[in-house]
Coordinates of C-alpha atoms and ligand atoms in Angstrom, one line a residue:
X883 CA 22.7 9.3 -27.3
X884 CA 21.3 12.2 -27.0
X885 CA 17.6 13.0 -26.9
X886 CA 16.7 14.1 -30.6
X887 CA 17.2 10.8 -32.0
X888 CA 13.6 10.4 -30.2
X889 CA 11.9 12.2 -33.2
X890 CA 13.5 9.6 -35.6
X891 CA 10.6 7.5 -34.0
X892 CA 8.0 9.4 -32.4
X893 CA 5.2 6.5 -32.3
X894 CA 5.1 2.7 -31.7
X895 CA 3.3 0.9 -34.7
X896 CA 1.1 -3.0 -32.9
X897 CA 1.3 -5.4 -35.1
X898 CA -1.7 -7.0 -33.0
X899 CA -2.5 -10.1 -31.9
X900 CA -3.9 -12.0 -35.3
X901 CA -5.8 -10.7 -39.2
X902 CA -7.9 -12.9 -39.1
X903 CA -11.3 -11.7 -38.7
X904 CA -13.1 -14.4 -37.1
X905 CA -10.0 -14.9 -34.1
X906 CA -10.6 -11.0 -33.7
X907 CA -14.3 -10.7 -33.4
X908 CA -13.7 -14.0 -30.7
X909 CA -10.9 -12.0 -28.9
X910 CA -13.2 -8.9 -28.9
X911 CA -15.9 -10.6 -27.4
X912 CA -13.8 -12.6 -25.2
X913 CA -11.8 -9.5 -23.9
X914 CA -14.5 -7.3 -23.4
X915 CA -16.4 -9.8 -21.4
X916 CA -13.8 -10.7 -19.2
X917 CA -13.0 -6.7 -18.5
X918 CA -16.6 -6.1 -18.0
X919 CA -17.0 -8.7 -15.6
X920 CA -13.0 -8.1 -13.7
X921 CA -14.2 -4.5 -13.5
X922 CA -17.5 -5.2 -11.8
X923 CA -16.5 -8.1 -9.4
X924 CA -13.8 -6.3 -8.4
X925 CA -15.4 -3.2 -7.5
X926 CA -17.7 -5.2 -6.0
X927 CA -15.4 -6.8 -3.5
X928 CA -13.4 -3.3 -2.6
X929 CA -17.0 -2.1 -2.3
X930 CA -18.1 -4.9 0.3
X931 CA -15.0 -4.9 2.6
X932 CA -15.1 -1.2 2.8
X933 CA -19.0 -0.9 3.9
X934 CA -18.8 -4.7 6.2
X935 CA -17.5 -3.9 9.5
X936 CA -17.5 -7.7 10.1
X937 CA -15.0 -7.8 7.1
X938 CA -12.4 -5.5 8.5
X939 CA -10.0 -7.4 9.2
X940 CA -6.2 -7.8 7.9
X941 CA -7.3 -10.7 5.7
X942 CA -9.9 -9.0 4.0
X943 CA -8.2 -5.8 3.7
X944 CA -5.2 -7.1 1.9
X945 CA -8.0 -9.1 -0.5
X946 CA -9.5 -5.7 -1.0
X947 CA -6.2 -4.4 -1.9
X948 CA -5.7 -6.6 -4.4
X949 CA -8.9 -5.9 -6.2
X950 CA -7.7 -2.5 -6.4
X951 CA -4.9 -3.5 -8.2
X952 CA -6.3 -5.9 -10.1
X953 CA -8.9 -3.1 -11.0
X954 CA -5.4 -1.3 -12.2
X955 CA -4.2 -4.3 -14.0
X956 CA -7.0 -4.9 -15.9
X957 CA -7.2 -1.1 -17.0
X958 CA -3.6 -0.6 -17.9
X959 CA -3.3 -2.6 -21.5
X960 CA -7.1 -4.1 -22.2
X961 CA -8.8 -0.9 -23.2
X962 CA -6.4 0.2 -25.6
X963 CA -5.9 -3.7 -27.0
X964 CA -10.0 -3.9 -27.3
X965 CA -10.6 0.0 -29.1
X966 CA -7.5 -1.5 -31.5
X967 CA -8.5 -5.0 -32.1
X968 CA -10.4 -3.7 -35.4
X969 CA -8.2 -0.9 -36.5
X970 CA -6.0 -1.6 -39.4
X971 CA -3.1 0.6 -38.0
X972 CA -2.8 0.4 -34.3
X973 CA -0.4 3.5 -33.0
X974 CA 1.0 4.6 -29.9
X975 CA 3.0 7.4 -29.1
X976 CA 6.3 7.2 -27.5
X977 CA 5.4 8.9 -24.1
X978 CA 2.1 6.5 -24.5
X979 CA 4.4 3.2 -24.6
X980 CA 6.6 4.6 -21.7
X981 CA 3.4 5.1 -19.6
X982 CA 2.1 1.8 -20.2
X983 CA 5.8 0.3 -19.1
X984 CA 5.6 2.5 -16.2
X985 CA 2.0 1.3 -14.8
X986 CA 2.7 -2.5 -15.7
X987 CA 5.6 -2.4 -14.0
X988 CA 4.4 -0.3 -10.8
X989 CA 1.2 -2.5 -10.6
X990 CA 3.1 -5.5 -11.4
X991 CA 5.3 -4.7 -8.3
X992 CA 2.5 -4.2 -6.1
X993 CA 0.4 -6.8 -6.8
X994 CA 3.9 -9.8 -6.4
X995 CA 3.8 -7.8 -2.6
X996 CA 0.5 -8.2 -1.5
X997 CA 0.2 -12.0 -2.2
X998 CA 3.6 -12.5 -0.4
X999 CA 1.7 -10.3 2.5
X1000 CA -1.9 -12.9 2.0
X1001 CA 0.3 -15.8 2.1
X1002 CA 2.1 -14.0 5.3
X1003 CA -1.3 -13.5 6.8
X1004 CA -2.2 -17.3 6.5
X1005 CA 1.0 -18.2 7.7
X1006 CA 0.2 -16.4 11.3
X1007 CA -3.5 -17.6 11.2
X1008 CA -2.7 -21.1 10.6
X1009 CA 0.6 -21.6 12.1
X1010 CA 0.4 -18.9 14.8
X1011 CA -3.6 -18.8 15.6
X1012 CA -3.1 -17.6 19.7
X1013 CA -0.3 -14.6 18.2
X1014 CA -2.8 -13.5 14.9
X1015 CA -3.8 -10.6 16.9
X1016 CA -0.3 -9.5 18.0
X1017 CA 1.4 -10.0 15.1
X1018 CA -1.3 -8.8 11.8
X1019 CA -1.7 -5.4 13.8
X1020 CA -3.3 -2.6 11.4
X1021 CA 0.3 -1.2 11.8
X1022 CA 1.7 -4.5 10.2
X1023 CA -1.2 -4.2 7.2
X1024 CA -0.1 -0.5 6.7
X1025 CA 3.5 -1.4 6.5
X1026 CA 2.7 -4.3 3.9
X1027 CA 0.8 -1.7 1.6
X1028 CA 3.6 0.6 1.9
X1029 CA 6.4 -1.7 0.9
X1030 CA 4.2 -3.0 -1.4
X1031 CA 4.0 0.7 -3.4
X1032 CA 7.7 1.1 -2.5
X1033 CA 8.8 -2.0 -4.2
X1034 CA 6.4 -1.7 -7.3
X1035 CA 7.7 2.4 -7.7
X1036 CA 11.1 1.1 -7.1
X1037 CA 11.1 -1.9 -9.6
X1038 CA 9.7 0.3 -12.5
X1039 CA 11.6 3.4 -12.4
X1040 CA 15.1 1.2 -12.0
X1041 CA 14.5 -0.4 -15.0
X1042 CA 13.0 2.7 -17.0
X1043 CA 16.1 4.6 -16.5
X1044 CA 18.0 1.6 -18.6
X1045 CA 15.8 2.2 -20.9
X1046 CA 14.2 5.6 -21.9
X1047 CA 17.2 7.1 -23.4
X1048 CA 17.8 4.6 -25.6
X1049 CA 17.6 5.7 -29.3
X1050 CA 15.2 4.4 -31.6
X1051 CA 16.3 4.9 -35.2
X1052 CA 14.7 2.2 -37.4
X1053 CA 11.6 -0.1 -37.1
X1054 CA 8.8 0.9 -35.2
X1055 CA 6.6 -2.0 -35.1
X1056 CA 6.2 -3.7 -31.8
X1057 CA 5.0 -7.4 -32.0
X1058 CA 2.6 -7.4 -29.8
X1059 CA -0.5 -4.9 -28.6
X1060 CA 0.8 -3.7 -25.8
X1061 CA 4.4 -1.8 -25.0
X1062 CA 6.1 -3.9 -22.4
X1063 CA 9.9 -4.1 -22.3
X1064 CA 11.6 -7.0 -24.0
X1065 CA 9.8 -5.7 -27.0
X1066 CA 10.6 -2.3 -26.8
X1067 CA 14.1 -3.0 -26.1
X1068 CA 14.3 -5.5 -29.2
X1069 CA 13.5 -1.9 -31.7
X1070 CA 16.5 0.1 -29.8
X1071 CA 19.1 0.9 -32.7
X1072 CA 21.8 -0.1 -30.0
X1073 CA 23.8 -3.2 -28.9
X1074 CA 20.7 -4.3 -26.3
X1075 CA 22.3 -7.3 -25.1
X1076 CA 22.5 -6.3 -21.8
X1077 CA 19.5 -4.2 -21.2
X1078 CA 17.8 -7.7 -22.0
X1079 CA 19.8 -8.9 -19.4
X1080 CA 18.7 -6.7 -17.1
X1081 CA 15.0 -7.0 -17.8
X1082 CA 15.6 -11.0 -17.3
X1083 CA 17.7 -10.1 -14.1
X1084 CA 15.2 -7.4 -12.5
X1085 CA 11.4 -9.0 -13.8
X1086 CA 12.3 -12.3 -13.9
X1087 CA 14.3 -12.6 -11.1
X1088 CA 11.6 -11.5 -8.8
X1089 CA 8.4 -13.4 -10.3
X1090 CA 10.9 -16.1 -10.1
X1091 CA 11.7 -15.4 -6.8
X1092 CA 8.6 -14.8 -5.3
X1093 CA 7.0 -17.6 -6.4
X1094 CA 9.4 -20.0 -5.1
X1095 CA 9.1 -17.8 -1.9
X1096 CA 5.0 -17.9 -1.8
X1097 CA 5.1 -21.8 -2.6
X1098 CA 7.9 -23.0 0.1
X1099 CA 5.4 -20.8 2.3
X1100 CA 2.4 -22.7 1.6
X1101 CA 4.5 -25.9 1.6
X1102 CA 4.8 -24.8 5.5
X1103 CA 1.5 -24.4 5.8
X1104 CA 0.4 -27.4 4.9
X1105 CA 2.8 -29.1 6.4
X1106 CA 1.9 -27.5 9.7
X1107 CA -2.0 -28.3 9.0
X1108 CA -0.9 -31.8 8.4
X1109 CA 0.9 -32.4 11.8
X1110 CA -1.9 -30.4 13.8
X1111 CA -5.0 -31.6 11.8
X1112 CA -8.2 -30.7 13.9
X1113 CA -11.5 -29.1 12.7
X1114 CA -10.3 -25.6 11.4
X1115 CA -8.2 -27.2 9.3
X1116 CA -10.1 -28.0 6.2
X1117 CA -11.3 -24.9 5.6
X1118 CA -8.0 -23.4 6.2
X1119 CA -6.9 -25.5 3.2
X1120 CA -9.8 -24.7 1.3
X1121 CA -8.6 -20.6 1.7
X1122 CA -5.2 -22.3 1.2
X1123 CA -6.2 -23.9 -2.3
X1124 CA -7.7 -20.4 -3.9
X1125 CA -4.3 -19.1 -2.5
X1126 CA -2.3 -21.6 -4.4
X1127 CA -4.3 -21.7 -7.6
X1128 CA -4.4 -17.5 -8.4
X1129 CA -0.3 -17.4 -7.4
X1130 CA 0.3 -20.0 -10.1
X1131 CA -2.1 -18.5 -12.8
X1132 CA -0.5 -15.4 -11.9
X1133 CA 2.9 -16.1 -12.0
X1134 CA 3.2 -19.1 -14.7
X1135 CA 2.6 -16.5 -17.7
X1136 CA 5.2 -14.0 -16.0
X1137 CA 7.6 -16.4 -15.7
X1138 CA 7.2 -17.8 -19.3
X1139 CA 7.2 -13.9 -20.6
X1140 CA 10.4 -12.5 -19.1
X1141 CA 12.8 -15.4 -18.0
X1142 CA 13.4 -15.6 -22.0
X1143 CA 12.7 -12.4 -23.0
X1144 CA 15.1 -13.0 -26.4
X1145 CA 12.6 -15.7 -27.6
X1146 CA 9.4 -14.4 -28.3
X1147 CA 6.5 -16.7 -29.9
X1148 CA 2.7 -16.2 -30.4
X1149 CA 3.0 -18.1 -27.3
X1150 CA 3.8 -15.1 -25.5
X1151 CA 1.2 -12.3 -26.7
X1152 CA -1.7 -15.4 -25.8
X1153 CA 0.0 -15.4 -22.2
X1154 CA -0.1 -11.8 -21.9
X1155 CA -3.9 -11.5 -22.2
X1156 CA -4.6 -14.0 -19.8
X1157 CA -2.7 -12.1 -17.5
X1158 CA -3.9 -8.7 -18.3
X1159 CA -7.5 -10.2 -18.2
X1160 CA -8.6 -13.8 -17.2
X1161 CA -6.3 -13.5 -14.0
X1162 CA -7.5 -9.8 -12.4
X1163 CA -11.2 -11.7 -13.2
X1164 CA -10.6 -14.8 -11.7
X1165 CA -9.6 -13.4 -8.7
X1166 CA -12.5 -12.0 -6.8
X1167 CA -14.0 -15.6 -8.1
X1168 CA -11.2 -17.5 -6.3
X1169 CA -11.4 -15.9 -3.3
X1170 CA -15.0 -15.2 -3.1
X1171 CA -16.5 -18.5 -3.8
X1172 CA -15.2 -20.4 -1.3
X1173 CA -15.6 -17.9 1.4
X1174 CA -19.3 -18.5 3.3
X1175 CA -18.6 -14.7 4.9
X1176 CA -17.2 -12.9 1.8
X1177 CA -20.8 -14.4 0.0
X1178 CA -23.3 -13.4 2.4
X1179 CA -21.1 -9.5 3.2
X1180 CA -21.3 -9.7 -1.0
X1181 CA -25.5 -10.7 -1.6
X1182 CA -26.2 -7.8 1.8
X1183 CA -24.4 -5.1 -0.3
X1184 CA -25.7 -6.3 -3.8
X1185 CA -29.7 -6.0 -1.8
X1186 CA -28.8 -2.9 -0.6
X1187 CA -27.5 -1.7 -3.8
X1188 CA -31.1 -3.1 -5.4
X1189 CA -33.5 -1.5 -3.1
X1190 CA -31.2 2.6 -3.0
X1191 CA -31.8 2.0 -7.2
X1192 CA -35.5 1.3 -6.5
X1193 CA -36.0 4.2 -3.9
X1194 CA -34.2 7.2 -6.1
Ligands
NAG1176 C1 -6.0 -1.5 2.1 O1 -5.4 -1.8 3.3 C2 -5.4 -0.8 4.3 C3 -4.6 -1.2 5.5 O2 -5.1 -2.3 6.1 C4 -6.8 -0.5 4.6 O3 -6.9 0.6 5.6 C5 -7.5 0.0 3.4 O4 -8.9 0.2 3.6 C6 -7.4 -1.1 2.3 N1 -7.9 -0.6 1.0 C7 -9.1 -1.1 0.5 C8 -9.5 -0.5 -0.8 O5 -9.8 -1.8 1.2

């Protein structure tokens, strides 16, 4: 295995999503709508929680956060998959394929940390209210976002050292139109049994993992709102609901995508662009339209964005 069997197959060959012209000019549309509109709401919402002082809190700083991420997620696979959509023959170099691994990964990573931290958060506010203080110090926030990068760094380099050695001799056409590993692995000219292996053990272990961890800790949430039921508590469960809905649009695709990486249907590619688009869009939505505070912080900065345009 040495590193010139790289030039047998210097460039990664998409075979897309679909031909037909009518599903493509739907999924252009479609795709550059919803990265239009993630793009701006989540700019918006970093935007808002930065200039708010009333919005700095731990809460709102992890749902900033996110955005960022999601503003990450969004641009990591969706601009190459819209410029492509029309092109008959959709390349991308080798370094280009191990880049976008990299950032899915890293991103990925991130992004599975920081709802474990918001569902952490609501834990203490609901279950804890007199210790919220104490406990979600700006120190704790700043640790969250550092094991949060840690973890996401961690997770993708591990499993790119499996894999960027591996030697590509033959096929270069990825069935999909993005790189991502089970793919990628598939084209090695090597016995990949066990990378895939690994890929099921390291990505789907932990969107497996953390899901079952974030919904046992809204189970105790609830439960705890159940037993203490008083005034607060239906608009904790209202936060609690937009909570609950993003980590299982979030995570249901994941799950689907790399607990059988072997398999791979048409399924899977559909699944991928709702994660890499409808779910970093839906998320300012989720958690802004419930929120009376996040709405009224969001229409201030939107006026104030209005009248500096009129003035210069
Ligand atoms: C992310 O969280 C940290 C720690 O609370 C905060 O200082 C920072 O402003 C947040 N980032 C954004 C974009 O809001």
């Amino acid at each position: 295995m040495d590193g010139a069997n790289h030039s047998v197959v210097s460039e990664f060959v998409f075979l897309g999503l679909t031909n037909s012209w009518g599903i493509q000019l739907f999924l252009f549309v479609f795709s550059s709508m919803f990265y239009a509109a993630s793009i701006t709401g989540n700019s918006i919402i970093v935007f808002t929680v930065a200039s708010e002082t009333q919005l700095h809190s731990p809460m709102y700083f992890l749902l900033a956060n996110l955005s960022l991420i999601d503003l990450g997620v969004s641009s990591v696979t969706s601009p190459k998959m819209i410029y492509d959509l029309f092109r008959k023959r959709k390349v991308i170099s080798f370094r280009g394929c191990i880049t976008q691994i990299f950032f899915i990964h890293v991103i990925g990573g991130v992004e599975v940390v920081l709802l474990i931290a918001m569902a952490y958060d609501r834990y203490v506010a609901i279950c804890k209210p007199l210790h919220y203080l104490t406990i979600m110090r700006p120190r704790m926030c700043i640790f969250f976002l550092v094991a949060a990068w840690v973890v996401g760094l961690t997770h993708s380099l591990v499993q790119l050292a499996f894999v960027v050695k591996l030697p590509f001799c033959g096929p270069n056409e990825l069935d999909s139109f993005y790189c991502d590993l089970p793919q990628f692995i598939r084209l090695a000219c090597t016995d990949t049994y066990r990378l895939e292996l690994m890929v099921t053990a390291n990505s789907g272990f932990i969107s497996v993992g953390s899901f079952f961890i974030l919904i046992i800790s809204y189970v105790v949430i609830i439960l705890t709102v159940h037993k203490h039921s008083s005034a607060g508590s239906s608009k904790a469960l209202s936060t609690l609901s937009a909570h609950i809905t993003v980590v299982v649009l979030f995570f249901g695709p994941l799950i689907f995508i790399y607990v059988q990486p072997f398999s791979s249907t048409h399924l899977d590619k559909f699944l991928a662009i709702f994660d890499a688009l409808v779910t970093p869009f839906l998320n300012p939505v989720i958690y802004t339209l419930r929120n009376q505070e996040m709405k009224v912080a969001m229409r201030k900065v939107c006026r104030q964005l209005v009248s500096y345009g009129k003035i210069s």
